[in-house]
Amino acid sequence: MKDIGIEKKSLSSIAFKKIIELIESDVLKVGEKLDAEQKLANKLNISRPILREALQKLEIEGYIMRKHGVGTFVISKTPMLSTGLERLDSMTDLVKVQNYSVGTIGTTEISKCTDDSIRELLGLDKTDNLMFFERIRTADKKPFALDYIYIPEKYVCEDFHSTYADASILNYFSTVQGTPIFSSQCNIFAENASASIADKLAILENEALQVLEQTFYTNMNEPVFYGKSLIVNNIMKFHLVRRR
């Protein structure tokens, strides 16, 4: 029985890699519907249960999407970025550690913001200006997140927009401001993309996005800045380890 299990696992891994090769070489194109399971299993010369194992892994890694009663579709040529939320890392570092080339496009000019709810989160008084800008983060030149960044004016240096706005904000606070970020209070939820957001992220209108809202704190538990990231579902996913 053990030998059969090892062989089965090996065949599943081979099928998984073969389908990835077909996707990466455009034999199976993004948006294309796969053959029915039995037909595809016959083409790959494997059993249907082994194919299902391979398809399950492909779906978890973000290459395909299975729609009940409709079929299985190719949705990406690259695997999802996957990260845990236990550790506070910048989005830049998360992308780089998985061997993607990280970039930033569409960075807007930094301007004053009067959002009272965010001012309250950051503990600003009436004399403190709150600054705002947005940007689009890319992985291998493909948009994966739209960032909204809110920073008190006292933390914005003269060349912030030209030198630092396109890079890691966590690193900026640590290296330039001398104020390392120690923790964040994080909310995660789903939101449908508006027409303007869909256009910026090169996705369909009303497509579901993962939303990551965070207020960042120093080691003295002082709020420093606030960020909201709208993240494309088929590029990045988050996981948590929960223990009892």
XYZ file of C-alpha atoms in Angstrom:
244
model
C 0.000 0.000 0.000
C 2.844 2.425 0.782
C 4.436 1.904 -2.641
C 1.088 2.557 -4.343
C 0.710 5.789 -2.352
C 4.149 7.057 -3.324
C 3.563 6.231 -6.987
C 0.184 7.945 -6.905
C 1.683 11.081 -5.368
C 4.444 11.083 -7.962
C 1.972 10.805 -10.845
C -0.090 13.637 -9.397
C 3.012 15.851 -9.175
C 3.989 14.990 -12.734
C 0.484 15.849 -13.969
C 0.589 19.103 -11.991
C 3.895 20.132 -13.590
C 2.767 19.057 -17.066
C -0.365 21.204 -16.935
C 1.714 24.171 -15.719
C 4.014 23.673 -18.727
C 0.981 23.708 -21.039
C -0.256 26.928 -19.429
C 3.127 28.663 -19.463
C 3.677 27.777 -23.130
C 0.175 29.032 -24.091
C -0.975 25.602 -25.238
C -3.616 26.186 -22.585
C -4.373 29.916 -22.701
C -5.626 32.161 -19.903
C -9.421 32.205 -20.105
C -9.590 28.834 -21.831
C -11.848 26.090 -20.514
C -10.138 22.761 -19.846
C -11.432 19.497 -21.255
C -13.780 17.458 -19.099
C -11.887 15.554 -16.409
C -12.082 12.129 -18.005
C -11.010 13.448 -21.421
C -8.105 15.389 -19.924
C -7.071 12.401 -17.804
C -6.998 10.224 -20.952
C -4.823 12.800 -22.769
C -2.353 12.832 -19.875
C -2.509 9.038 -19.541
C -3.448 9.138 -15.865
C -6.479 8.167 -13.825
C -9.251 10.624 -13.034
C -8.541 10.605 -9.236
C -4.889 11.491 -9.889
C -5.937 14.298 -12.231
C -8.262 15.658 -9.543
C -5.348 15.847 -7.099
C -3.323 17.805 -9.645
C -6.242 20.126 -10.403
C -6.807 20.767 -6.708
C -3.188 21.895 -6.304
C -3.395 24.025 -9.461
C -6.471 25.760 -8.057
C -4.821 26.373 -4.682
C -1.797 27.936 -6.395
C -3.989 30.161 -8.551
C -3.485 28.719 -12.041
C -7.072 27.551 -12.564
C -10.577 28.122 -11.257
C -13.215 25.404 -11.043
C -16.828 26.547 -11.377
C -19.384 23.969 -10.279
C -21.616 22.918 -13.152
C -19.699 25.084 -15.629
C -16.163 23.758 -15.940
C -12.513 24.451 -15.150
C -10.805 27.549 -16.532
C -7.206 28.760 -16.774
C -6.981 32.091 -14.924
C -3.236 32.773 -14.647
C 0.177 31.814 -16.033
C 1.862 32.442 -12.681
C 1.242 31.072 -9.168
C -0.309 33.211 -6.450
C 1.867 35.084 -4.030
C 1.191 33.438 -0.683
C 2.035 34.841 2.712
C 1.144 34.502 6.344
C -0.138 37.472 8.287
C 1.587 36.596 11.553
C 4.715 38.539 10.575
C 4.619 42.223 9.634
C 6.477 42.492 6.313
C 6.184 45.129 3.619
C 4.413 44.187 0.399
C 7.705 44.884 -1.377
C 9.553 42.299 0.698
C 6.753 39.736 0.330
C 6.956 39.955 -3.452
C 10.762 39.921 -3.622
C 11.164 36.886 -1.364
C 9.077 34.856 -3.820
C 11.393 35.789 -6.701
C 9.067 38.246 -8.385
C 10.214 41.588 -9.711
C 8.336 44.219 -7.725
C 7.392 47.577 -9.196
C 5.140 50.594 -8.768
C 3.110 52.500 -11.350
C 0.483 55.226 -11.279
C 1.760 56.981 -8.153
C -0.276 60.150 -7.637
C 0.965 63.439 -6.260
C 0.763 63.625 -2.484
C -2.035 65.920 -1.316
C -3.883 66.966 1.831
C -6.715 64.765 3.091
C -9.534 65.725 5.458
C -10.858 62.245 6.295
C -11.852 62.632 9.951
C -12.049 58.882 10.622
C -8.428 58.342 9.593
C -7.300 61.478 11.418
C -8.872 60.000 14.535
C -7.169 56.628 14.006
C -3.803 58.395 13.817
C -4.517 60.621 16.806
C -4.055 63.888 14.877
C -5.139 67.203 16.301
C -6.586 70.141 14.352
C -3.181 71.623 13.531
C -1.785 68.393 12.013
C -2.140 67.923 8.258
C -2.917 64.461 6.905
C -1.389 63.639 3.507
C -2.610 61.102 0.959
C -1.455 59.401 -2.234
C -2.243 56.234 -4.153
C -0.148 53.833 -6.186
C -0.374 50.499 -8.022
C 2.056 47.711 -7.050
C 3.155 45.198 -9.674
C 4.689 41.725 -9.621
C 6.640 40.939 -12.803
C 4.948 44.037 -14.302
C 1.449 42.715 -13.575
C -0.735 44.861 -11.253
C -1.661 43.063 -8.050
C -2.543 45.797 -5.527
C -3.891 49.328 -5.400
C -2.563 51.142 -2.324
C -4.112 54.123 -0.568
C -1.543 55.635 1.810
C -2.310 58.206 4.530
C 0.642 59.828 6.351
C 0.812 62.781 8.748
C 2.608 65.687 7.072
C 5.329 65.730 9.751
C 6.596 62.385 8.378
C 6.732 63.509 4.734
C 10.222 64.661 3.761
C 10.877 67.129 0.941
C 11.803 64.526 -1.679
C 9.285 61.907 -0.487
C 7.299 61.760 -3.747
C 10.313 61.565 -6.049
C 12.417 59.191 -3.943
C 10.331 57.122 -1.541
C 6.659 56.972 -2.573
C 7.252 54.096 -5.018
C 9.060 51.879 -2.494
C 8.404 50.216 0.858
C 6.776 52.647 3.293
C 7.830 50.468 6.226
C 11.452 50.759 5.136
C 11.052 54.513 4.658
C 9.960 54.974 8.252
C 12.785 52.804 9.541
C 15.679 54.159 7.466
C 14.681 57.759 6.733
C 12.458 58.784 9.624
C 14.214 56.664 12.239
C 10.801 55.429 13.396
C 10.639 51.641 12.929
C 7.169 50.153 12.553
C 6.603 47.546 15.238
C 3.021 46.344 14.683
C -0.214 46.929 12.805
C -3.894 46.583 13.499
C -5.273 44.812 10.478
C -8.738 44.308 9.000
C -9.343 41.934 6.081
C -12.511 41.828 4.026
C -13.793 41.535 0.454
C -14.891 44.335 -1.836
C -16.079 44.402 -5.446
C -14.014 46.452 -7.867
C -15.586 49.650 -9.162
C -15.111 50.530 -12.828
C -12.207 52.896 -12.064
C -10.441 50.438 -9.748
C -10.924 47.589 -12.226
C -9.326 49.715 -14.935
C -6.293 50.452 -12.748
C -5.781 46.795 -11.821
C -6.584 45.417 -15.306
C -9.441 43.251 -14.037
C -13.194 43.055 -14.650
C -15.616 45.468 -13.016
C -17.261 43.965 -9.898
C -14.518 41.353 -9.580
C -13.932 40.497 -5.915
C -10.843 41.972 -4.276
C -9.133 41.213 -0.991
C -8.931 44.370 1.075
C -6.227 44.841 3.693
C -6.676 47.840 5.995
C -3.877 48.565 8.446
C -2.989 51.160 11.036
C 0.750 50.982 11.761
C 2.308 51.548 15.194
C 5.716 52.152 16.783
C 7.050 50.021 19.629
C 5.503 52.624 21.971
C 2.098 51.814 20.464
C 1.864 55.219 18.783
C -0.057 55.240 15.465
C 2.145 56.399 12.573
C 0.341 55.905 9.273
C -2.636 54.156 7.710
C -2.854 52.099 4.535
C -5.568 50.373 2.540
C -4.597 47.843 -0.131
C -7.037 46.391 -2.661
C -5.479 43.125 -3.793
C -6.287 41.037 -6.860
C -7.542 37.602 -5.824
C -5.720 35.478 -8.389
C -2.282 36.944 -7.667
C -1.948 37.099 -3.895
C -3.503 35.150 -1.036
C -3.027 35.277 2.720
C -3.031 32.480 5.258
C -3.216 32.289 9.028
C -2.160 29.617 11.465
C -4.776 29.310 14.198
C -4.147 27.267 17.312
C -6.270 26.311 20.250
